[in-house]
Each structure stands twice: as structure tokens, then as C-alpha cells.
Coordinates of C-alpha atoms in Angstrom, one line a residue:
Chain Q
G1 CA -17.9 -7.1 -27.5
D2 CA -17.3 -10.1 -29.9
V3 CA -20.9 -10.0 -31.2
Y4 CA -20.6 -6.3 -32.1
K5 CA -17.2 -6.9 -33.7
R6 CA -18.7 -9.5 -36.0
Q7 CA -21.6 -7.3 -36.9
Y8 CA -19.2 -4.5 -37.7
Q9 CA -17.1 -6.8 -40.0
R10 CA -20.2 -7.9 -41.8
R11 CA -21.2 -4.3 -42.4
V12 CA -17.8 -3.4 -43.7
R13 CA -17.9 -6.4 -46.0
G14 CA -21.3 -5.5 -47.3
D15 CA -20.2 -2.0 -48.0
V16 CA -17.1 -3.2 -49.9
I17 CA -19.2 -5.5 -52.1
F18 CA -21.8 -2.8 -52.8
F19 CA -19.0 -0.4 -53.8
L20 CA -17.5 -3.0 -56.2
I21 CA -20.8 -3.7 -57.8
R22 CA -21.4 0.0 -58.4
L23 CA -17.9 0.2 -59.8
M24 CA -18.5 -2.6 -62.2
Q25 CA -21.6 -0.8 -63.5
H26 CA -19.6 2.3 -64.3
P27 CA -19.6 2.8 -68.1
T28 CA -15.8 2.9 -68.5
L29 CA -15.2 -0.2 -66.4
A30 CA -18.0 -2.5 -67.8
P31 CA -16.6 -5.0 -70.3
T32 CA -17.0 -3.6 -73.8
S33 CA -16.0 -6.7 -75.7
A34 CA -19.3 -8.4 -75.0
P35 CA -22.0 -8.0 -77.6
W36 CA -24.3 -6.7 -74.9
A37 CA -21.9 -4.1 -73.6
N38 CA -24.5 -1.6 -72.9
D39 CA -26.4 -3.7 -70.5
T40 CA -25.4 -3.3 -66.8
T41 CA -25.6 -6.9 -65.7
L42 CA -22.5 -7.7 -63.7
A43 CA -21.0 -11.1 -63.3
G44 CA -22.7 -12.6 -66.4
D45 CA -20.6 -10.4 -68.6
W46 CA -17.4 -12.0 -67.4
F47 CA -18.5 -15.3 -69.0
Y48 CA -18.4 -13.5 -72.4
E49 CA -14.9 -12.2 -71.8
L50 CA -13.5 -15.6 -72.6
T51 CA -13.8 -16.8 -76.2
P52 CA -16.0 -19.8 -76.8
Y53 CA -12.9 -21.6 -78.0
S54 CA -11.5 -21.5 -74.5
W55 CA -14.7 -22.8 -73.0
G56 CA -14.8 -25.6 -75.5
A57 CA -11.2 -26.5 -75.2
I58 CA -11.3 -26.6 -71.4
G59 CA -14.4 -28.9 -71.7
A60 CA -12.5 -31.3 -73.9
S61 CA -9.6 -31.4 -71.5
F62 CA -11.7 -31.9 -68.5
A63 CA -13.5 -34.8 -70.3
I64 CA -10.3 -36.8 -70.7
A65 CA -8.3 -35.6 -67.7
I66 CA -10.9 -36.1 -64.9
S67 CA -12.0 -39.4 -66.5
V68 CA -8.5 -40.7 -66.5
A69 CA -8.1 -39.6 -62.8
G70 CA -11.1 -41.6 -61.9
A71 CA -9.9 -44.6 -63.8
A72 CA -6.5 -44.4 -62.3
W73 CA -7.9 -44.0 -58.8
G74 CA -10.1 -47.1 -59.2
I75 CA -7.2 -49.2 -60.7
F76 CA -4.9 -48.5 -57.8
I77 CA -7.5 -49.2 -55.2
T78 CA -8.4 -52.6 -56.7
G79 CA -4.9 -53.4 -58.0
S80 CA -3.3 -53.2 -54.6
S81 CA -5.9 -55.5 -53.0
I82 CA -5.5 -58.0 -55.9
L83 CA -1.7 -58.0 -55.4
G84 CA -2.0 -58.6 -51.7
A85 CA -4.6 -61.3 -51.8
A86 CA -3.0 -63.1 -54.8
V87 CA 0.1 -63.9 -52.7
K88 CA -1.7 -66.5 -50.7
V89 CA -4.4 -67.4 -53.3
P90 CA -2.9 -67.1 -56.8
R91 CA -6.0 -68.4 -58.5
I92 CA -7.8 -65.0 -58.1
R93 CA -5.3 -63.2 -60.4
T94 CA -7.0 -63.7 -63.8
K95 CA -10.6 -63.4 -62.7
N96 CA -10.0 -60.2 -60.9
L97 CA -8.6 -58.4 -63.9
I98 CA -12.2 -57.8 -64.8
S99 CA -12.4 -55.2 -62.1
V100 CA -9.3 -53.4 -63.7
I101 CA -10.9 -53.6 -67.1
F102 CA -14.1 -52.0 -65.8
C103 CA -12.1 -49.1 -64.4
E104 CA -10.2 -48.8 -67.7
A105 CA -13.5 -48.5 -69.6
V106 CA -14.1 -45.3 -67.8
A107 CA -11.0 -43.8 -69.2
I108 CA -12.0 -44.9 -72.7
Y109 CA -15.3 -43.1 -72.3
G110 CA -13.3 -39.9 -71.5
I111 CA -11.2 -40.4 -74.7
I112 CA -14.3 -40.8 -76.9
M113 CA -15.9 -37.7 -75.5
A114 CA -12.8 -35.6 -75.8
I115 CA -12.4 -36.6 -79.4
I116 CA -16.1 -35.7 -80.1
F117 CA -15.7 -32.3 -78.4
Q118 CA -12.4 -31.6 -80.2
S119 CA -14.0 -32.3 -83.6
K120 CA -16.7 -29.7 -82.9
L121 CA -14.2 -26.9 -82.3
K122 CA -13.8 -24.8 -85.5
D123 CA -12.1 -21.5 -86.2
V124 CA -14.8 -18.9 -87.0
G125 CA -12.9 -15.7 -86.3
H126 CA -12.5 -13.6 -83.1
F127 CA -14.5 -11.2 -81.0
G128 CA -17.0 -9.4 -83.2
D129 CA -17.4 -12.5 -85.4
F130 CA -19.1 -14.6 -82.8
V131 CA -22.8 -15.1 -82.9
P132 CA -25.0 -16.3 -79.9
K133 CA -24.8 -19.9 -81.4
D134 CA -21.0 -19.9 -80.9
Y135 CA -21.3 -18.8 -77.3
Y136 CA -23.9 -21.6 -76.8
S137 CA -21.6 -24.1 -78.3
G138 CA -18.7 -23.0 -76.1
F139 CA -20.7 -23.3 -73.0
A140 CA -22.3 -26.6 -74.1
L141 CA -18.9 -28.2 -74.7
F142 CA -17.5 -27.0 -71.4
W143 CA -20.3 -28.3 -69.3
A144 CA -20.5 -31.5 -71.3
G145 CA -16.9 -32.1 -70.4
I146 CA -17.5 -31.5 -66.7
T147 CA -20.5 -33.9 -66.8
V148 CA -18.6 -36.8 -68.3
G149 CA -15.4 -36.0 -66.3
L150 CA -17.1 -36.0 -62.9
S151 CA -19.4 -38.9 -63.6
N152 CA -16.4 -41.0 -64.7
L153 CA -14.4 -39.9 -61.6
A154 CA -17.2 -41.2 -59.4
C155 CA -17.7 -44.3 -61.5
G156 CA -14.0 -45.2 -61.5
V157 CA -13.7 -44.8 -57.7
C158 CA -16.8 -46.8 -57.2
V159 CA -15.7 -49.7 -59.3
G160 CA -12.3 -49.6 -57.7
I161 CA -13.5 -49.9 -54.2
T162 CA -16.0 -52.6 -55.1
G163 CA -13.3 -54.5 -57.0
S164 CA -11.0 -54.4 -54.0
G165 CA -13.8 -56.0 -51.9
A166 CA -14.3 -58.5 -54.7
A167 CA -10.7 -59.5 -54.7
L168 CA -10.5 -60.1 -51.0
S169 CA -13.8 -62.0 -50.9
D170 CA -12.8 -64.1 -53.9
A171 CA -9.7 -65.1 -52.1
A172 CA -11.7 -66.3 -49.1
N173 CA -14.6 -67.8 -50.9
P174 CA -14.7 -68.3 -54.7
A175 CA -18.5 -68.3 -54.8
L176 CA -18.6 -64.6 -53.9
F177 CA -16.9 -63.2 -56.9
V178 CA -19.7 -63.3 -59.4
K179 CA -22.1 -61.8 -56.9
I180 CA -19.9 -58.8 -56.3
L181 CA -19.2 -58.5 -60.0
V182 CA -22.9 -57.7 -60.4
I183 CA -22.4 -54.7 -58.1
E184 CA -19.5 -53.6 -60.2
I185 CA -21.6 -53.7 -63.3
F186 CA -24.2 -51.4 -61.7
G187 CA -21.4 -49.1 -60.7
S188 CA -19.9 -48.9 -64.2
A189 CA -23.4 -48.0 -65.5
L190 CA -22.8 -44.6 -63.8
G191 CA -20.1 -43.8 -66.2
L192 CA -22.3 -44.6 -69.1
F193 CA -25.0 -42.3 -67.8
G194 CA -22.5 -39.5 -67.8
V195 CA -21.5 -40.3 -71.4
I196 CA -25.0 -40.3 -72.6
I197 CA -26.0 -37.0 -71.1
S198 CA -22.8 -35.5 -72.2
I199 CA -23.4 -36.5 -75.8
V200 CA -26.9 -35.0 -75.6
Q201 CA -25.5 -31.8 -74.2
A202 CA -22.8 -31.5 -76.9
S203 CA -25.0 -32.6 -79.8
N204 CA -26.2 -29.2 -80.8
A205 CA -22.8 -27.5 -80.4
D206 CA -21.7 -26.0 -83.6
F207 CA -19.4 -23.1 -84.4
V208 CA -20.9 -20.9 -87.2
G209 CA -19.7 -17.3 -86.8
N210 CA -21.2 -14.4 -88.7
G211 CA -19.2 -15.1 -91.9
R212 CA -17.3 -11.8 -91.9
S213 CA -13.9 -13.2 -91.3
K214 CA -14.0 -15.9 -94.0
Chain G
M1 CA -16.2 -46.4 -42.6
S2 CA -15.8 -42.8 -43.7
A3 CA -15.3 -42.0 -47.3
G4 CA -11.8 -40.8 -46.6
S5 CA -10.6 -44.2 -45.5
M6 CA -12.0 -46.0 -48.5
L7 CA -10.5 -43.6 -51.0
Y8 CA -6.9 -43.4 -49.7
F9 CA -6.3 -46.5 -47.6
N10 CA -5.1 -48.7 -50.4
V11 CA -2.4 -46.3 -51.5
N12 CA -0.1 -47.4 -48.6
D13 CA -1.8 -50.3 -46.9
G14 CA -3.9 -52.1 -49.5
F15 CA -1.2 -54.7 -50.3
L16 CA -0.6 -55.5 -46.7
E17 CA -4.3 -55.8 -45.9
G18 CA -4.5 -58.4 -48.7
I19 CA -1.4 -60.2 -47.3
V20 CA -2.8 -60.3 -43.8
R21 CA -6.2 -61.6 -45.1
G22 CA -4.2 -64.3 -46.9
F23 CA -2.5 -65.2 -43.6
K24 CA -5.9 -65.4 -42.0
L25 CA -7.0 -68.0 -44.5
G26 CA -4.2 -70.2 -43.2
I27 CA -5.6 -70.3 -39.6
L28 CA -6.4 -73.8 -38.6
T29 CA -10.1 -74.7 -39.0
S30 CA -12.3 -77.2 -37.1
A31 CA -11.4 -79.8 -39.7
D32 CA -7.7 -79.4 -39.0
Y33 CA -8.4 -79.6 -35.2
S34 CA -10.4 -82.8 -35.5
N35 CA -7.4 -84.3 -37.3
L36 CA -5.0 -83.1 -34.6
V37 CA -7.0 -84.4 -31.7
Q38 CA -6.9 -87.9 -33.2
C39 CA -3.1 -88.0 -33.1
E40 CA -1.5 -90.6 -30.9
S41 CA 1.9 -88.9 -30.6
L42 CA 3.7 -85.7 -31.3
D43 CA 5.2 -87.0 -34.4
D44 CA 1.7 -87.6 -35.7
L45 CA 0.9 -84.1 -34.8
K46 CA 3.9 -82.9 -36.8
L47 CA 2.7 -84.9 -39.8
H48 CA -0.7 -83.3 -39.7
L49 CA 0.7 -79.9 -39.3
Q50 CA 2.7 -80.4 -42.5
T51 CA -0.5 -80.2 -44.5
T52 CA -1.5 -76.9 -43.0
D53 CA 0.0 -73.5 -43.5
Y54 CA 2.8 -74.4 -41.0
G55 CA 4.4 -76.7 -43.5
D56 CA 7.8 -78.2 -42.8
F57 CA 8.6 -76.0 -39.8
L58 CA 9.4 -78.9 -37.6
E59 CA 11.5 -80.6 -40.2
N60 CA 14.9 -80.2 -38.5
E61 CA 13.9 -80.9 -35.0
P62 CA 15.4 -84.0 -33.5
S63 CA 12.8 -86.5 -32.3
P64 CA 11.5 -87.1 -29.7
L65 CA 9.7 -83.8 -29.9
H66 CA 8.7 -81.7 -26.9
T67 CA 5.7 -79.5 -26.6
T68 CA 8.0 -76.5 -25.8
T69 CA 9.7 -77.0 -29.2
I70 CA 6.4 -77.0 -31.0
A71 CA 5.3 -73.9 -29.1
E72 CA 8.5 -72.1 -29.9
K73 CA 8.4 -73.0 -33.6
C74 CA 4.8 -72.0 -34.0
T75 CA 5.6 -68.7 -32.4
G76 CA 8.5 -68.4 -34.7
K77 CA 6.2 -68.7 -37.7
M78 CA 4.0 -66.0 -36.3
V79 CA 7.0 -63.7 -35.7
E80 CA 8.1 -64.3 -39.3
Q81 CA 4.8 -63.2 -40.6
F82 CA 4.8 -60.2 -38.3
N83 CA 8.3 -59.2 -39.4
Y84 CA 7.2 -59.4 -43.0
L85 CA 4.3 -57.1 -42.4
R86 CA 6.4 -54.7 -40.3
A87 CA 9.2 -54.6 -42.9
H88 CA 6.8 -53.7 -45.8
S89 CA 4.7 -51.2 -43.9
V90 CA 4.9 -47.4 -43.9
Q91 CA 3.5 -44.9 -41.4
P92 CA 1.0 -45.0 -39.8
L93 CA 0.7 -48.8 -40.1
S94 CA 4.3 -49.3 -38.8
T95 CA 3.5 -47.4 -35.6
F96 CA 0.3 -49.5 -35.3
L97 CA 2.3 -52.7 -35.6
D98 CA 4.8 -51.4 -33.1
Y99 CA 2.0 -50.8 -30.6
I100 CA 1.1 -54.5 -31.0
T101 CA 4.6 -55.4 -29.8
Y102 CA 4.4 -53.3 -26.6
G103 CA 2.1 -55.8 -25.0
Y104 CA 4.7 -58.5 -25.4
M105 CA 7.4 -56.2 -24.2
I106 CA 5.6 -55.6 -20.9
D107 CA 5.3 -59.4 -20.5
N108 CA 9.0 -59.7 -21.2
V109 CA 10.0 -57.0 -18.7
V110 CA 8.0 -58.7 -16.0
L111 CA 9.4 -62.1 -16.9
L112 CA 12.9 -60.9 -16.6
I113 CA 12.4 -59.1 -13.3
T114 CA 10.7 -62.2 -11.8
G115 CA 13.4 -64.4 -13.1
T116 CA 16.1 -62.3 -11.6
L117 CA 14.4 -62.3 -8.3
H118 CA 14.5 -66.1 -8.4
E119 CA 18.1 -66.0 -9.4
R120 CA 17.8 -67.6 -12.7
D121 CA 20.4 -67.5 -15.4
P122 CA 20.0 -64.3 -17.5
E123 CA 20.7 -66.1 -20.8
E124 CA 18.0 -68.7 -20.1
L125 CA 15.6 -65.9 -19.2
K126 CA 16.3 -64.1 -22.5
E127 CA 15.4 -67.3 -24.4
K128 CA 12.1 -67.5 -22.6
C129 CA 11.1 -64.0 -23.7
H130 CA 8.6 -63.5 -26.4
P131 CA 10.4 -62.7 -29.6
L132 CA 8.0 -60.0 -30.6
G133 CA 8.7 -58.0 -27.5
K134 CA 12.4 -57.8 -27.8
F135 CA 14.1 -54.5 -27.0
D136 CA 17.7 -53.4 -26.7
A137 CA 18.1 -53.0 -23.0
M138 CA 16.9 -56.5 -22.1
G139 CA 20.2 -57.6 -20.8
S140 CA 20.4 -54.8 -18.2
I141 CA 17.1 -55.5 -16.5
T142 CA 18.7 -58.2 -14.3
V143 CA 20.6 -55.8 -12.1
E144 CA 17.8 -53.4 -11.2
Q145 CA 16.7 -53.1 -7.6
T146 CA 14.1 -50.3 -7.4
T147 CA 11.4 -49.1 -9.8
A148 CA 13.1 -45.8 -10.2
D149 CA 16.3 -47.6 -11.3
L150 CA 14.3 -49.7 -13.7
Y151 CA 12.9 -46.7 -15.3
N152 CA 16.0 -44.6 -15.5
N153 CA 18.3 -47.3 -16.7
V154 CA 16.1 -49.6 -18.8
L155 CA 12.7 -48.4 -19.7
V156 CA 13.3 -44.8 -20.5
D157 CA 14.8 -45.6 -23.9
T158 CA 12.1 -48.1 -24.8
P159 CA 8.6 -47.3 -25.9
L160 CA 7.4 -48.4 -22.5
G161 CA 9.0 -45.3 -20.8
P162 CA 5.9 -43.2 -20.4
Y163 CA 3.9 -46.1 -19.1
I164 CA 5.8 -46.4 -15.9
Q165 CA 4.4 -43.1 -14.6
G166 CA 1.8 -44.7 -12.4
A167 CA 4.1 -47.2 -10.9
L168 CA 7.0 -45.0 -9.8
A169 CA 5.5 -44.8 -6.3
V170 CA 6.1 -48.5 -5.9
Q171 CA 9.5 -48.6 -4.5
D172 CA 10.8 -52.1 -4.5
L173 CA 10.9 -54.6 -7.3
D174 CA 9.9 -57.6 -5.4
E175 CA 7.4 -60.5 -5.7
K176 CA 4.5 -58.6 -4.2
H177 CA 4.8 -55.5 -6.4
I178 CA 5.7 -57.0 -9.7
E179 CA 2.1 -57.7 -10.6
E180 CA 1.2 -54.2 -9.7
I181 CA 3.9 -53.0 -12.0
R182 CA 2.7 -55.2 -14.8
N183 CA -0.9 -54.0 -14.4
T184 CA 0.1 -50.4 -14.3
L185 CA 2.2 -50.7 -17.4
Y186 CA -0.6 -52.6 -19.2
K187 CA -3.2 -50.1 -18.2
A188 CA -1.1 -47.2 -19.5
Y189 CA -0.5 -49.2 -22.7
L190 CA -4.1 -49.9 -23.4
E191 CA -5.1 -46.3 -22.8
D192 CA -2.3 -45.1 -25.0
F193 CA -3.1 -47.5 -27.8
D194 CA -6.8 -46.5 -27.7
R195 CA -5.8 -42.8 -27.9
Y196 CA -3.6 -43.6 -30.9
C197 CA -6.2 -45.6 -32.7
R198 CA -8.6 -42.6 -32.4
T199 CA -6.2 -40.6 -34.6
L200 CA -6.3 -43.3 -37.3
G201 CA -9.9 -42.8 -38.4
D202 CA -13.3 -44.4 -38.0
A203 CA -12.6 -47.7 -39.8
T204 CA -9.8 -48.6 -37.4
Y205 CA -11.1 -47.0 -34.3
E206 CA -14.5 -48.7 -34.3
V207 CA -12.9 -52.1 -34.3
M208 CA -10.0 -51.4 -32.1
H209 CA -12.0 -49.5 -29.5
Q210 CA -14.2 -52.6 -29.0
L211 CA -11.3 -55.0 -28.9
L212 CA -9.2 -52.9 -26.5
G213 CA -12.3 -52.2 -24.4
F214 CA -12.9 -55.9 -23.9
E215 CA -9.3 -56.4 -23.0
A216 CA -9.5 -53.7 -20.4
D217 CA -12.7 -55.1 -18.9
R218 CA -11.3 -58.5 -18.8
R219 CA -8.2 -57.2 -17.0
S220 CA -10.3 -55.3 -14.5
I221 CA -12.3 -58.4 -13.7
N222 CA -9.3 -60.6 -13.4
I223 CA -7.4 -58.1 -11.2
T224 CA -10.4 -58.0 -8.9
L225 CA -10.8 -61.8 -8.8
N226 CA -7.1 -62.3 -8.2
S227 CA -6.9 -59.7 -5.5
F228 CA -9.1 -61.6 -3.0
G229 CA -7.0 -63.0 -0.3
T230 CA -4.0 -60.8 -1.0
E231 CA -2.8 -57.6 0.6
L232 CA -3.9 -55.4 -2.3
E233 CA -6.0 -52.6 -0.9
K234 CA -9.2 -51.6 -2.6
E235 CA -7.9 -48.1 -3.4
D236 CA -4.7 -49.5 -5.0
R237 CA -6.8 -52.0 -6.9
A238 CA -9.0 -49.3 -8.2
K239 CA -5.9 -47.5 -9.6
L240 CA -5.1 -50.5 -11.7
Y241 CA -8.3 -50.6 -13.7
P242 CA -7.9 -49.2 -17.2
R243 CA -10.1 -46.2 -18.1
L244 CA -11.5 -48.0 -21.1
G245 CA -14.2 -50.5 -22.0
L246 CA -17.8 -51.1 -21.2
L247 CA -17.1 -51.1 -17.5
Y248 CA -15.7 -47.6 -17.5
P249 CA -16.7 -45.4 -15.6
T250 CA -19.6 -46.8 -13.6
G251 CA -18.9 -50.6 -13.6
I252 CA -15.4 -49.9 -12.3
R253 CA -16.7 -48.0 -9.3
T254 CA -18.8 -50.9 -8.3
L255 CA -16.0 -53.4 -9.1
A256 CA -13.7 -51.5 -6.8
E257 CA -16.0 -52.2 -3.8
A258 CA -16.3 -55.9 -4.5
E259 CA -15.3 -58.3 -1.8
D260 CA -16.0 -61.7 -3.2
P261 CA -16.7 -63.4 -6.5
D262 CA -20.4 -63.1 -6.2
S263 CA -20.2 -59.3 -5.8
V264 CA -17.9 -59.2 -8.9
Q265 CA -20.6 -61.0 -10.8
A266 CA -23.2 -58.6 -9.5
A267 CA -21.0 -55.6 -10.4
V268 CA -20.8 -56.6 -14.1
A269 CA -24.3 -58.0 -14.5
H270 CA -25.7 -54.8 -16.0
I271 CA -23.7 -55.5 -19.2
P272 CA -25.3 -58.3 -21.2
T273 CA -22.0 -59.6 -22.5
F274 CA -20.5 -60.3 -19.1
K275 CA -23.8 -61.5 -17.7
E276 CA -23.8 -64.1 -20.4
L277 CA -20.2 -65.1 -19.9
F278 CA -20.6 -65.5 -16.2
S279 CA -23.7 -67.6 -16.6
Q280 CA -21.9 -69.9 -19.1
V281 CA -19.3 -70.5 -16.4
G282 CA -22.1 -71.3 -14.0
Y283 CA -23.8 -73.9 -16.2
D284 CA -20.7 -75.8 -17.5
E285 CA -18.5 -77.4 -14.8
D286 CA -15.4 -77.7 -17.1
K287 CA -15.5 -74.2 -18.3
S288 CA -13.6 -71.6 -16.4
L289 CA -14.0 -67.8 -16.7
E290 CA -10.8 -67.6 -18.6
D291 CA -12.1 -70.0 -21.2
A292 CA -15.3 -67.9 -21.6
F293 CA -13.2 -64.8 -22.0
F294 CA -11.0 -66.4 -24.6
E295 CA -14.0 -67.6 -26.6
H296 CA -15.5 -64.1 -26.5
E297 CA -12.2 -62.6 -27.6
V298 CA -12.0 -65.0 -30.5
K299 CA -15.6 -64.0 -31.5
L300 CA -14.7 -60.3 -31.4
N301 CA -11.5 -60.8 -33.3
K302 CA -13.3 -62.7 -36.1
L303 CA -15.7 -59.8 -36.4
A304 CA -12.8 -57.4 -37.0
F305 CA -12.2 -58.9 -40.4
E306 CA -15.6 -57.7 -41.5
T307 CA -14.2 -54.1 -41.8
Q308 CA -12.2 -53.4 -44.8
F309 CA -9.8 -50.3 -45.2
G310 CA -8.9 -50.4 -41.5
Y311 CA -6.1 -51.7 -39.3
G312 CA -8.2 -53.7 -37.0
C313 CA -7.6 -56.9 -39.0
F314 CA -3.8 -56.7 -38.4
Y315 CA -4.3 -56.6 -34.6
S316 CA -7.0 -59.3 -34.7
Y317 CA -4.9 -61.6 -36.9
F318 CA -2.1 -61.8 -34.3
K319 CA -4.6 -62.4 -31.5
L320 CA -6.2 -65.2 -33.4
K321 CA -2.8 -66.7 -34.2
E322 CA -1.9 -66.6 -30.5
Q323 CA -5.1 -68.4 -29.7
E324 CA -4.2 -71.0 -32.3
I325 CA -0.8 -71.5 -30.8
R326 CA -2.4 -72.0 -27.3
N327 CA -4.8 -74.5 -28.9
I328 CA -2.0 -76.5 -30.5
V329 CA 0.0 -76.5 -27.3
W330 CA -3.0 -77.6 -25.3
I331 CA -3.7 -80.5 -27.8
A332 CA 0.0 -81.4 -27.7
E333 CA 0.1 -81.5 -23.9
C334 CA -3.0 -83.6 -23.8
I335 CA -1.5 -86.1 -26.2
V336 CA 1.8 -86.3 -24.2
Q337 CA 0.1 -86.6 -20.8
D338 CA -2.5 -89.0 -22.2
Q339 CA -5.5 -86.9 -21.1
K340 CA -7.7 -87.6 -24.0
S341 CA -10.9 -86.6 -22.1
K342 CA -9.8 -83.0 -21.9
I343 CA -8.3 -82.7 -25.3
N344 CA -11.5 -81.1 -26.8
Q345 CA -11.2 -78.1 -24.5
Y346 CA -9.4 -76.0 -27.1
I347 CA -11.2 -73.0 -28.6
N348 CA -12.4 -73.4 -32.2
I349 CA -11.7 -70.4 -34.4
Y350 CA -13.0 -71.2 -37.9

């Protein structure tokens, strides 16, 4: 009985989706604001419903916001361990601030990228004035922001966890700190990779417009 | 170590993990012990302990010192550290630390009951209790006559309440049955602790499961060895084995049938750890099975510190500290009784 119930539910779901797809393809319901309004593609049109400005601005905000989340995450992970271990072994305090600085660098990458993206956003008019290049620029800035944001999130967390281990090991045996620092350096390279790719992605982004609104 | 524990552990417990690892750095090393065994008197011992983490803890004691004072003060230091951790902790670490105290509580309950049976002074008994195992109803244990009374009046309000389930059948609180009660309480405690650690995540559970499992196996073996020559029936003995550890479930069945020490050794021989421990006892005349167990326990507890972002290190630290106190007391007693030949039988930790 249960097997047939599931098959029935799947059939109903399929029917509903099919209906919605056909509905979207109806001439009066298809989005008209897109330059390609007469095509009957379905979900792709939704991406053109938002102006390239919104894509670009969201990209800039992700670049800084998610990078800062990564940096903060890393700092609290390593900071609490440094605090705990330094009670018994105060000599580790200064050396282990390097871990905190590595995490902080990740946030700075985010700031740089957000400033670069922000400087590329220009007012070229509204729907009807956009040319394909503008849409390209909007999407490029959005995904460049995601790239740098998520890479920096991972990098910050990585450096934080490693830094926590470094603090506890340094407290027990001073010779270990430099060795674990090498691991942190490799970890912080991850954030740099994200920045490099993100710069490449955003390099060709430029808002031109078709000149009619100026 | 799952990703989850690494990402979120330090929010609540990172500071305390750092603290407990700092405490661990103060555990006496072999260099400290080699200084201590060369002491001629307890005042010498006090002098050497001043250079360690213990510091001036014996400052205000009148000389001549007694070993009991030293033991008390060392335990007091450990209790101070425990209270610091407990005060600064939040859930779930605070519950975990509370679980560590339940073992001491069980020992205290049994101590009080035994003391009452021998008509000792209640105040004196209270002072002998382990400070980590204090609970509110300690004073009223002295008047209990049956297990049911013990439960209803004393234990039901303590965390040990649920653990008395298996022992309620035992009617009288007398000499014969008190060990049964202790073992029943401890069995329930170990199983409950293991169940609780499973909810705490992989990093904690992997370490604690191994440690609690060894404790359970050790208890099973000791119960068996101690029951030869007493009135404890095999079925009753089998009920006291904790359902935990490498010996559960098959080793326990064989152990329940054992009749003498050789069959005990045969029952556990299929586990390499215990085979090794028993053979160590065979080779070395001076080493007892208890010593071999203590050594292995120290080894396991040291390994617990290899895991970061878990609670195992908290439990292990207090076990290692207990072993250190036993070592210091052993050395002090050897010095006082002038038994220098036996003084090296302490168990080295670091």
C-alpha cells in the first residue's frame, strides 16, 4: 500500500510541475521585460528579471560579508585556545597572535574585493537600456563575490582550527610552533586563490548601456 | 573528529580545554619523581614539592608532617582545579564534569555505610569522604537500615538515584552486601556515563568509550578474582559485570563461569591487551595485577590528550592527577617506613 502511495504522490508532483511549466510558457505570463521575451525558455528568464545592478551589489556584499564571517570564525576558534593555554604558559601570547593576524588577512581580502566590485558598478539606465555586456557584468560581479566569499570562509576556518592546535602545542613544547605555522601558511594560501580567481572573473566587468538614457 | 566538533567546540569550551591542558603540563614528571625518591624525610618532600605546581600548599601545616596530611592537601589542590573548571563551564561540559564526580559519590556512600556499621563517629566519617563526591544528604546516611530506606531517604535526591535500581533486591545493608551495592551502583554509573558520552559527539565518545570500557573490564576482572572464596554465587556475580568494554558480551559470559585465577586468565586471553597485562604479572614478582591495570590506565589516559575539541581530556586529567596523588602518597609512606627498596614502585606518568 505504501509503495503505491509513493508512486501516486510522485505522479501528482510530476503533473503539477508539468502544468506550471506550460503555464510559464503562456504568452501573457512569460516575462516581457527580458530582451528575449519572445523566447519560451523558462527559468533562465528569471535571471533577467533582476537588474544587473542587484546582481553586482549582492556580489559586492557577499565578498565582504562572508569573508568577514570566515575571519571572525577563525579568530574565535584560535583566540579561545590561546586564552586558555596562556593562563599556565604566558610566553605563548605574543607568538600566537600570528594566527590571529592570518585570520584577519582573510577579512582584508574581502574588503579589497568589495571595493573593486563597488567601483565597477555604474549607472547606465534601466530596463531597455541594458545591453548584453551589462548583464554579463552583473553576473560576473555576483559570482566573483561568491568565489572570494566562500574561499575566504573556508580559509578563515582552516587557519583558526590550525592556530588553535598551534597554541596548545606551543604551550606544551615550544619547538612545535614554527612547524604548525607552516601548515597555517598553506591554509592562508587558499584565501589568496579565491582572491586571484575572483579578480580574473571581475576583470572584464564593465557597465556600458546603450547610451539612450544619457 | 567530525567537522562539527572542530567548528563549534571552541565557542563554549575552548578556553577550558586550554586551561586543562595547562594543568596537565604541571603533572609531575620522571625528573620530579627522581628528586622525590631521594628525600630523607617528609620535610624534604615538602621542599621538593614547592618547586612543582603544588607550590606552597603545605606551608601552614605544623611539622611533623603526616602522610595523611599530604594526601589531603594534594587532593585539595585537585579539587580546587576541578571547582575552577566546573564554575567556568557551561552545558554540556558542566554535566560531563558532574558525571566525573558521581564515581566519588559512590565511594563516599559506601564509606559512610561501612563506617556506620562499624559504629564510627559520623563527623569523622564525613571528613574521610572524598571532597569531589559531596552531596547534600550525606549526614542522613548513618541511620539507614535497609536498601529501600537508603534509596527513599538519601539517594533519590542525588544523581545516584537511578543507579540503585539493580540493588533494590538486596534487603539488608550489612557487610556482605555492601560490596554488591557498590558494584551495582558503579555498573549503572559506567553504563549511564557511556550512554551520555555518545550524545556528545565523536571526538568525546571515541576517547571516553575506550576509557570507560577499560574501567568496566577491569571491574569485571576484579569482581571475579575477589569473589573466589566468598559466598557470592555465579549468577549474582554475572549481574555485577558492566555491559561495556572489550569483554562485553562474549568475554563476560566466559568470565561468569570462571572458578579460579587461571580460568580468569584463560577467559580474557583472547584480548591482546589483557593477555599482555596478565603475562607481565607472571614475569615480574613484584608487580601485581592492580599495578599492571594502573599502568595501562595511565597509558590510555595519556592518549586521550591527543584528541582536541573533545571532553576526554577533562576526564583523563583527573584520573592522571589521582594517580599522581597515589604516587606521592606511596613515596611518602616508603620514606616514613624506611622501605627504600620498594620506593620505585610508583607509576611514572610523564
